PDB file of C-alpha atoms in Angstrom:
ATOM      1  CA  MET O   1      10.924   9.745  -6.310  1.00 44.00           C
ATOM      2  CA  ASN O   2       9.664  12.234  -8.840  1.00 47.00           C
ATOM      3  CA  GLU O   3      10.804  10.701 -12.054  1.00 48.00           C
ATOM      4  CA  ILE O   4       9.872  12.151 -15.367  1.00 47.00           C
ATOM      5  CA  THR O   5       9.823   9.514 -18.031  1.00 47.00           C
ATOM      6  CA  LYS O   6      10.406  10.684 -21.508  1.00 50.00           C
ATOM      7  CA  ASN O   7       8.443   9.131 -24.305  1.00 54.00           C
ATOM      8  CA  SER O   8      10.730   7.907 -27.067  1.00 55.00           C
ATOM      9  CA  ARG O   9       8.185   8.653 -29.764  1.00 67.00           C
ATOM     10  CA  ASP O  10       8.657  11.754 -31.862  1.00 76.00           C
ATOM     11  CA  PHE O  11       5.792  13.978 -32.804  1.00 82.00           C
ATOM     12  CA  VAL O  12       3.935  12.811 -35.901  1.00 78.00           C
ATOM     13  CA  GLY O  13       1.418  15.035 -37.628  1.00 85.00           C
ATOM     14  CA  TYR O  14      -1.161  13.182 -39.659  1.00 86.00           C
ATOM     15  CA  GLU O  15      -3.312  14.041 -42.605  1.00 90.00           C
ATOM     16  CA  TYR O  16      -6.720  12.401 -42.697  1.00 91.00           C
ATOM     17  CA  LYS O  17      -8.988  11.250 -45.473  1.00 91.00           C
ATOM     18  CA  ASP O  18     -12.362   9.528 -45.580  1.00 92.00           C
ATOM     19  CA  LEU O  19     -12.188   6.434 -47.744  1.00 91.00           C
ATOM     20  CA  THR O  20     -15.565   5.367 -49.150  1.00 91.00           C
ATOM     21  CA  ALA O  21     -15.866   2.208 -51.197  1.00 90.00           C
ATOM     22  CA  PRO O  22     -18.547  -0.285 -52.240  1.00 90.00           C
ATOM     23  CA  GLU O  23     -18.774  -3.281 -49.919  1.00 90.00           C
ATOM     24  CA  ASP O  24     -17.493  -5.706 -52.555  1.00 88.00           C
ATOM     25  CA  LYS O  25     -14.446  -3.521 -53.348  1.00 87.00           C
ATOM     26  CA  PHE O  26     -13.693  -2.330 -49.821  1.00 90.00           C
ATOM     27  CA  SER O  27     -10.831  -4.757 -49.180  1.00 89.00           C
ATOM     28  CA  LEU O  28      -9.231  -3.827 -52.511  1.00 89.00           C
ATOM     29  CA  TYR O  29      -9.330  -0.133 -51.588  1.00 91.00           C
ATOM     30  CA  LEU O  30      -8.089  -0.641 -48.042  1.00 90.00           C
ATOM     31  CA  ASP O  31      -5.236  -2.981 -48.973  1.00 91.00           C
ATOM     32  CA  SER O  32      -4.212  -0.733 -51.834  1.00 93.00           C
ATOM     33  CA  TYR O  33      -4.282   2.518 -49.870  1.00 92.00           C
ATOM     34  CA  GLU O  34      -1.790   1.025 -47.417  1.00 92.00           C
ATOM     35  CA  ASN O  35       0.684   1.001 -50.310  1.00 92.00           C
ATOM     36  CA  PHE O  36       0.339   4.784 -50.572  1.00 92.00           C
ATOM     37  CA  GLY O  37       1.163   5.328 -46.894  1.00 90.00           C
ATOM     38  CA  TRP O  38      -2.387   5.332 -45.479  1.00 91.00           C
ATOM     39  CA  SER O  39      -3.517   3.306 -42.478  1.00 91.00           C
ATOM     40  CA  VAL O  40      -6.927   3.009 -40.854  1.00 91.00           C
ATOM     41  CA  ASP O  41      -7.442   5.469 -38.020  1.00 90.00           C
ATOM     42  CA  PRO O  42      -8.444   3.267 -35.071  1.00 89.00           C
ATOM     43  CA  ASN O  43     -10.064   6.247 -33.325  1.00 88.00           C
ATOM     44  CA  ALA O  44     -12.596   6.932 -36.083  1.00 86.00           C
ATOM     45  CA  PRO O  45     -15.733   4.803 -36.447  1.00 87.00           C
ATOM     46  CA  GLN O  46     -16.466   2.801 -39.569  1.00 87.00           C
ATOM     47  CA  ARG O  47     -19.733   3.836 -41.247  1.00 90.00           C
ATOM     48  CA  GLN O  48     -21.869   1.754 -43.556  1.00 91.00           C
ATOM     49  CA  GLU O  49     -24.874   2.873 -45.594  1.00 91.00           C
ATOM     50  CA  HIS O  50     -26.428   2.168 -48.988  1.00 90.00           C
ATOM     51  CA  GLY O  51     -23.889  -0.546 -49.818  1.00 90.00           C
ATOM     52  CA  LEU O  52     -20.913   1.749 -49.151  1.00 92.00           C
ATOM     53  CA  ILE O  53     -18.388   1.519 -46.338  1.00 92.00           C
ATOM     54  CA  THR O  54     -16.576   4.632 -45.116  1.00 92.00           C
ATOM     55  CA  VAL O  55     -13.499   4.617 -42.908  1.00 92.00           C
ATOM     56  CA  THR O  56     -11.075   7.343 -41.961  1.00 92.00           C
ATOM     57  CA  VAL O  57      -7.478   6.732 -42.967  1.00 93.00           C
ATOM     58  CA  LYS O  58      -4.394   8.663 -41.940  1.00 93.00           C
ATOM     59  CA  ARG O  59      -0.772   9.052 -42.963  1.00 91.00           C
ATOM     60  CA  ASP O  60       2.243  10.987 -41.824  1.00 89.00           C
ATOM     61  CA  ARG O  61       2.207  14.556 -43.169  1.00 87.00           C
ATOM     62  CA  ARG O  62       5.957  14.432 -43.677  1.00 87.00           C
ATOM     63  CA  ILE O  63       6.018  11.107 -45.485  1.00 86.00           C
ATOM     64  CA  VAL O  64       8.862  10.803 -47.963  1.00 85.00           C
ATOM     65  CA  ASN O  65       7.849  10.975 -51.646  1.00 86.00           C
ATOM     66  CA  LYS O  66       4.414  12.348 -50.731  1.00 89.00           C
ATOM     67  CA  ALA O  67       3.864  14.005 -54.111  1.00 90.00           C
ATOM     68  CA  GLU O  68       4.666  10.824 -56.050  1.00 92.00           C
ATOM     69  CA  LEU O  69       2.559   8.689 -53.694  1.00 93.00           C
ATOM     70  CA  THR O  70      -0.374  11.078 -54.167  1.00 92.00           C
ATOM     71  CA  ARG O  71       0.018  10.924 -57.945  1.00 95.00           C
ATOM     72  CA  LEU O  72       0.105   7.117 -57.877  1.00 94.00           C
ATOM     73  CA  GLN O  73      -2.943   7.092 -55.587  1.00 93.00           C
ATOM     74  CA  ARG O  74      -4.892   9.308 -58.019  1.00 95.00           C
ATOM     75  CA  ASN O  75      -3.969   6.996 -60.884  1.00 96.00           C
ATOM     76  CA  PHE O  76      -5.101   4.039 -58.772  1.00 95.00           C
ATOM     77  CA  ASP O  77      -8.421   5.779 -58.042  1.00 93.00           C
ATOM     78  CA  ALA O  78      -8.897   6.400 -61.773  1.00 95.00           C
ATOM     79  CA  CYS O  79      -8.203   2.710 -62.518  1.00 95.00           C
ATOM     80  CA  VAL O  80     -10.744   1.580 -59.937  1.00 93.00           C
ATOM     81  CA  GLN O  81     -13.351   4.004 -61.316  1.00 93.00           C
ATOM     82  CA  GLU O  82     -12.758   2.602 -64.808  1.00 95.00           C
ATOM     83  CA  ILE O  83     -13.152  -0.926 -63.429  1.00 94.00           C
ATOM     84  CA  GLU O  84     -16.464   0.049 -61.812  1.00 92.00           C
ATOM     85  CA  ALA O  85     -17.648   1.622 -65.083  1.00 94.00           C
ATOM     86  CA  LEU O  86     -16.707  -1.549 -66.969  1.00 95.00           C
ATOM     87  CA  GLU O  87     -18.579  -3.643 -64.394  1.00 93.00           C
ATOM     88  CA  ARG O  88     -21.695  -1.497 -64.875  1.00 93.00           C
ATOM     89  CA  SER O  89     -21.410  -1.703 -68.657  1.00 93.00           C
ATOM     90  CA  LYS O  90     -21.650  -5.499 -68.475  1.00 94.00           C
ATOM     91  CA  THR O  91     -25.320  -5.316 -67.582  1.00 93.00           C
ATOM     92  CA  SER O  92     -26.450  -1.945 -68.942  1.00 94.00           C
ATOM     93  CA  GLY O  93     -26.285  -2.804 -72.667  1.00 94.00           C
ATOM     94  CA  PRO O  94     -28.065  -6.164 -72.367  1.00 96.00           C
ATOM     95  CA  LEU O  95     -30.667  -4.631 -70.051  1.00 96.00           C
ATOM     96  CA  ILE O  96     -31.454  -1.801 -72.471  1.00 96.00           C
ATOM     97  CA  LEU O  97     -31.773  -4.249 -75.363  1.00 96.00           C
ATOM     98  CA  ALA O  98     -34.054  -6.586 -73.366  1.00 97.00           C
ATOM     99  CA  LEU O  99     -36.254  -3.699 -72.204  1.00 97.00           C
ATOM    100  CA  THR O 100     -36.546  -2.396 -75.765  1.00 97.00           C
ATOM    101  CA  VAL O 101     -37.642  -5.803 -77.069  1.00 97.00           C
ATOM    102  CA  GLY O 102     -40.121  -6.074 -74.192  1.00 97.00           C
ATOM    103  CA  LEU O 103     -41.501  -2.627 -74.955  1.00 97.00           C
ATOM    104  CA  ILE O 104     -41.946  -3.521 -78.629  1.00 97.00           C
ATOM    105  CA  GLY O 105     -43.723  -6.715 -77.537  1.00 97.00           C
ATOM    106  CA  THR O 106     -46.027  -4.611 -75.374  1.00 97.00           C
ATOM    107  CA  VAL O 107     -46.857  -2.373 -78.343  1.00 97.00           C
ATOM    108  CA  PHE O 108     -47.773  -5.436 -80.419  1.00 96.00           C
ATOM    109  CA  MET O 109     -49.864  -6.810 -77.562  1.00 96.00           C
ATOM    110  CA  ALA O 110     -51.690  -3.464 -77.264  1.00 96.00           C
ATOM    111  CA  LEU O 111     -52.412  -3.545 -81.020  1.00 95.00           C
ATOM    112  CA  SER O 112     -53.735  -7.076 -80.583  1.00 94.00           C
ATOM    113  CA  VAL O 113     -56.067  -5.948 -77.790  1.00 94.00           C
ATOM    114  CA  PHE O 114     -57.290  -2.997 -79.846  1.00 93.00           C
ATOM    115  CA  ALA O 115     -57.943  -5.330 -82.797  1.00 92.00           C
ATOM    116  CA  VAL O 116     -60.031  -7.753 -80.749  1.00 91.00           C
ATOM    117  CA  THR O 117     -62.017  -5.026 -78.959  1.00 91.00           C
ATOM    118  CA  ALA O 118     -62.861  -3.164 -82.160  1.00 89.00           C
ATOM    119  CA  GLN O 119     -66.403  -3.278 -83.508  1.00 90.00           C
ATOM    120  CA  PRO O 120     -66.526  -5.675 -85.312  1.00 91.00           C
ATOM    121  CA  PRO O 121     -63.596  -7.652 -83.805  1.00 89.00           C
ATOM    122  CA  HIS O 122     -60.666  -8.277 -86.149  1.00 91.00           C
ATOM    123  CA  ILE O 123     -59.595 -11.752 -85.058  1.00 91.00           C
ATOM    124  CA  ALA O 124     -57.002 -12.146 -87.829  1.00 93.00           C
ATOM    125  CA  ALA O 125     -55.325  -8.843 -86.844  1.00 92.00           C
ATOM    126  CA  CYS O 126     -55.503  -9.889 -83.191  1.00 91.00           C
ATOM    127  CA  ILE O 127     -53.597 -13.093 -83.954  1.00 92.00           C
ATOM    128  CA  LEU O 128     -51.231 -11.269 -86.304  1.00 94.00           C
ATOM    129  CA  PHE O 129     -50.275  -8.730 -83.584  1.00 94.00           C
ATOM    130  CA  GLY O 130     -50.576 -11.125 -80.622  1.00 94.00           C
ATOM    131  CA  ALA O 131     -47.917 -13.596 -81.768  1.00 95.00           C
ATOM    132  CA  PRO O 132     -45.074 -11.020 -81.929  1.00 95.00           C
ATOM    133  CA  GLY O 133     -46.436  -9.491 -78.700  1.00 95.00           C
ATOM    134  CA  ILE O 134     -46.046 -12.755 -76.818  1.00 95.00           C
ATOM    135  CA  ALA O 135     -42.652 -13.331 -78.412  1.00 96.00           C
ATOM    136  CA  GLY O 136     -41.664  -9.800 -77.362  1.00 95.00           C
ATOM    137  CA  TRP O 137     -42.526 -10.628 -73.768  1.00 96.00           C
ATOM    138  CA  VAL O 138     -40.696 -13.971 -73.671  1.00 96.00           C
ATOM    139  CA  ALA O 139     -37.613 -13.158 -75.763  1.00 96.00           C
ATOM    140  CA  PRO O 140     -36.083 -10.508 -73.442  1.00 96.00           C
ATOM    141  CA  ILE O 141     -35.137 -13.164 -70.886  1.00 96.00           C
ATOM    142  CA  PHE O 142     -33.071 -15.072 -73.412  1.00 96.00           C
ATOM    143  CA  ILE O 143     -31.747 -11.947 -75.118  1.00 96.00           C
ATOM    144  CA  TYR O 144     -30.552 -10.545 -71.790  1.00 97.00           C
ATOM    145  CA  GLN O 145     -28.788 -13.767 -70.774  1.00 97.00           C
ATOM    146  CA  ARG O 146     -27.108 -14.204 -74.150  1.00 97.00           C
ATOM    147  CA  ARG O 147     -25.943 -10.584 -74.420  1.00 96.00           C
ATOM    148  CA  LEU O 148     -24.792 -10.614 -70.791  1.00 96.00           C
ATOM    149  CA  HIS O 149     -22.553 -13.633 -71.391  1.00 97.00           C
ATOM    150  CA  GLN O 150     -21.168 -12.001 -74.548  1.00 96.00           C
ATOM    151  CA  LYS O 151     -20.444  -8.769 -72.661  1.00 96.00           C
ATOM    152  CA  ILE O 152     -18.789 -10.653 -69.808  1.00 96.00           C
ATOM    153  CA  ARG O 153     -16.471 -12.446 -72.227  1.00 96.00           C
ATOM    154  CA  GLN O 154     -15.708  -9.122 -73.901  1.00 96.00           C
ATOM    155  CA  ILE O 155     -15.204  -6.987 -70.782  1.00 96.00           C
ATOM    156  CA  ASP O 156     -13.540  -9.358 -68.283  1.00 96.00           C
ATOM    157  CA  PRO O 157     -10.132  -9.184 -70.040  1.00 96.00           C
ATOM    158  CA  LEU O 158     -10.328  -5.362 -69.934  1.00 96.00           C
ATOM    159  CA  ILE O 159     -11.100  -5.489 -66.223  1.00 95.00           C
ATOM    160  CA  GLU O 160      -8.142  -7.806 -65.649  1.00 96.00           C
ATOM    161  CA  GLU O 161      -5.859  -5.357 -67.502  1.00 96.00           C
ATOM    162  CA  LYS O 162      -7.073  -2.489 -65.317  1.00 95.00           C
ATOM    163  CA  LEU O 163      -6.592  -4.577 -62.168  1.00 94.00           C
ATOM    164  CA  GLU O 164      -3.022  -5.365 -63.228  1.00 95.00           C
ATOM    165  CA  GLU O 165      -2.426  -1.660 -63.819  1.00 95.00           C
ATOM    166  CA  ALA O 166      -3.833  -0.867 -60.357  1.00 95.00           C
ATOM    167  CA  TYR O 167      -1.656  -3.550 -58.732  1.00 94.00           C
ATOM    168  CA  HIS O 168       1.385  -2.185 -60.559  1.00 95.00           C
ATOM    169  CA  LEU O 169       0.627   1.302 -59.171  1.00 95.00           C
ATOM    170  CA  CYS O 170       0.337  -0.183 -55.668  1.00 94.00           C
ATOM    171  CA  GLU O 171       3.636  -1.977 -56.099  1.00 94.00           C
ATOM    172  CA  ARG O 172       5.358   1.247 -57.172  1.00 93.00           C
ATOM    173  CA  GLY O 173       3.808   3.073 -54.210  1.00 93.00           C
ATOM    174  CA  HIS O 174       4.953   0.380 -51.799  1.00 92.00           C
ATOM    175  CA  GLN O 175       8.525   0.696 -53.101  1.00 91.00           C
ATOM    176  CA  LEU O 176       8.482   4.421 -52.325  1.00 88.00           C
ATOM    177  CA  LEU O 177       7.474   3.911 -48.686  1.00 86.00           C
ATOM    178  CA  PRO O 178      10.192   3.867 -46.023  1.00 82.00           C
ATOM    179  CA  HIS O 179      10.670   0.360 -44.692  1.00 71.00           C
TER     180      HIS O 179
END
């Protein structure tokens, strides 16, 4: 009656890694990391804070082609970082330009206020400085929108190229995995 049942599973040693990604890119990271031999560790909790999601992933320590998979994974990580930098650059240039125009408008408005509060008031100087001041406060909205659309048209093809490169790396990694 004392039967010892043997488990047919062999020992597997895992290596672990915390994978942290922005919420909007989390699925891209998770799906892609599977192509480098990683899977989500069901025993580790998922953490979320400040727009980032962190999960623990694991893979077999003795996975075949580990060095090449790690190299491909690093190249993938570099591609994704470049994509994130390109995404940030879409808004940073237009924002800086709009803020600069707004700041110049504020300087003109300050000169207008100084002109009208001077003794005696300089109404002509007030009008002369006030008009570009108002324009400097209104124009940034339109400047930002126009420059943003130009940047999007300029940068989106670069992002698509980087995504294709990342997908190609994932495809090569997937081919190296034992099936």
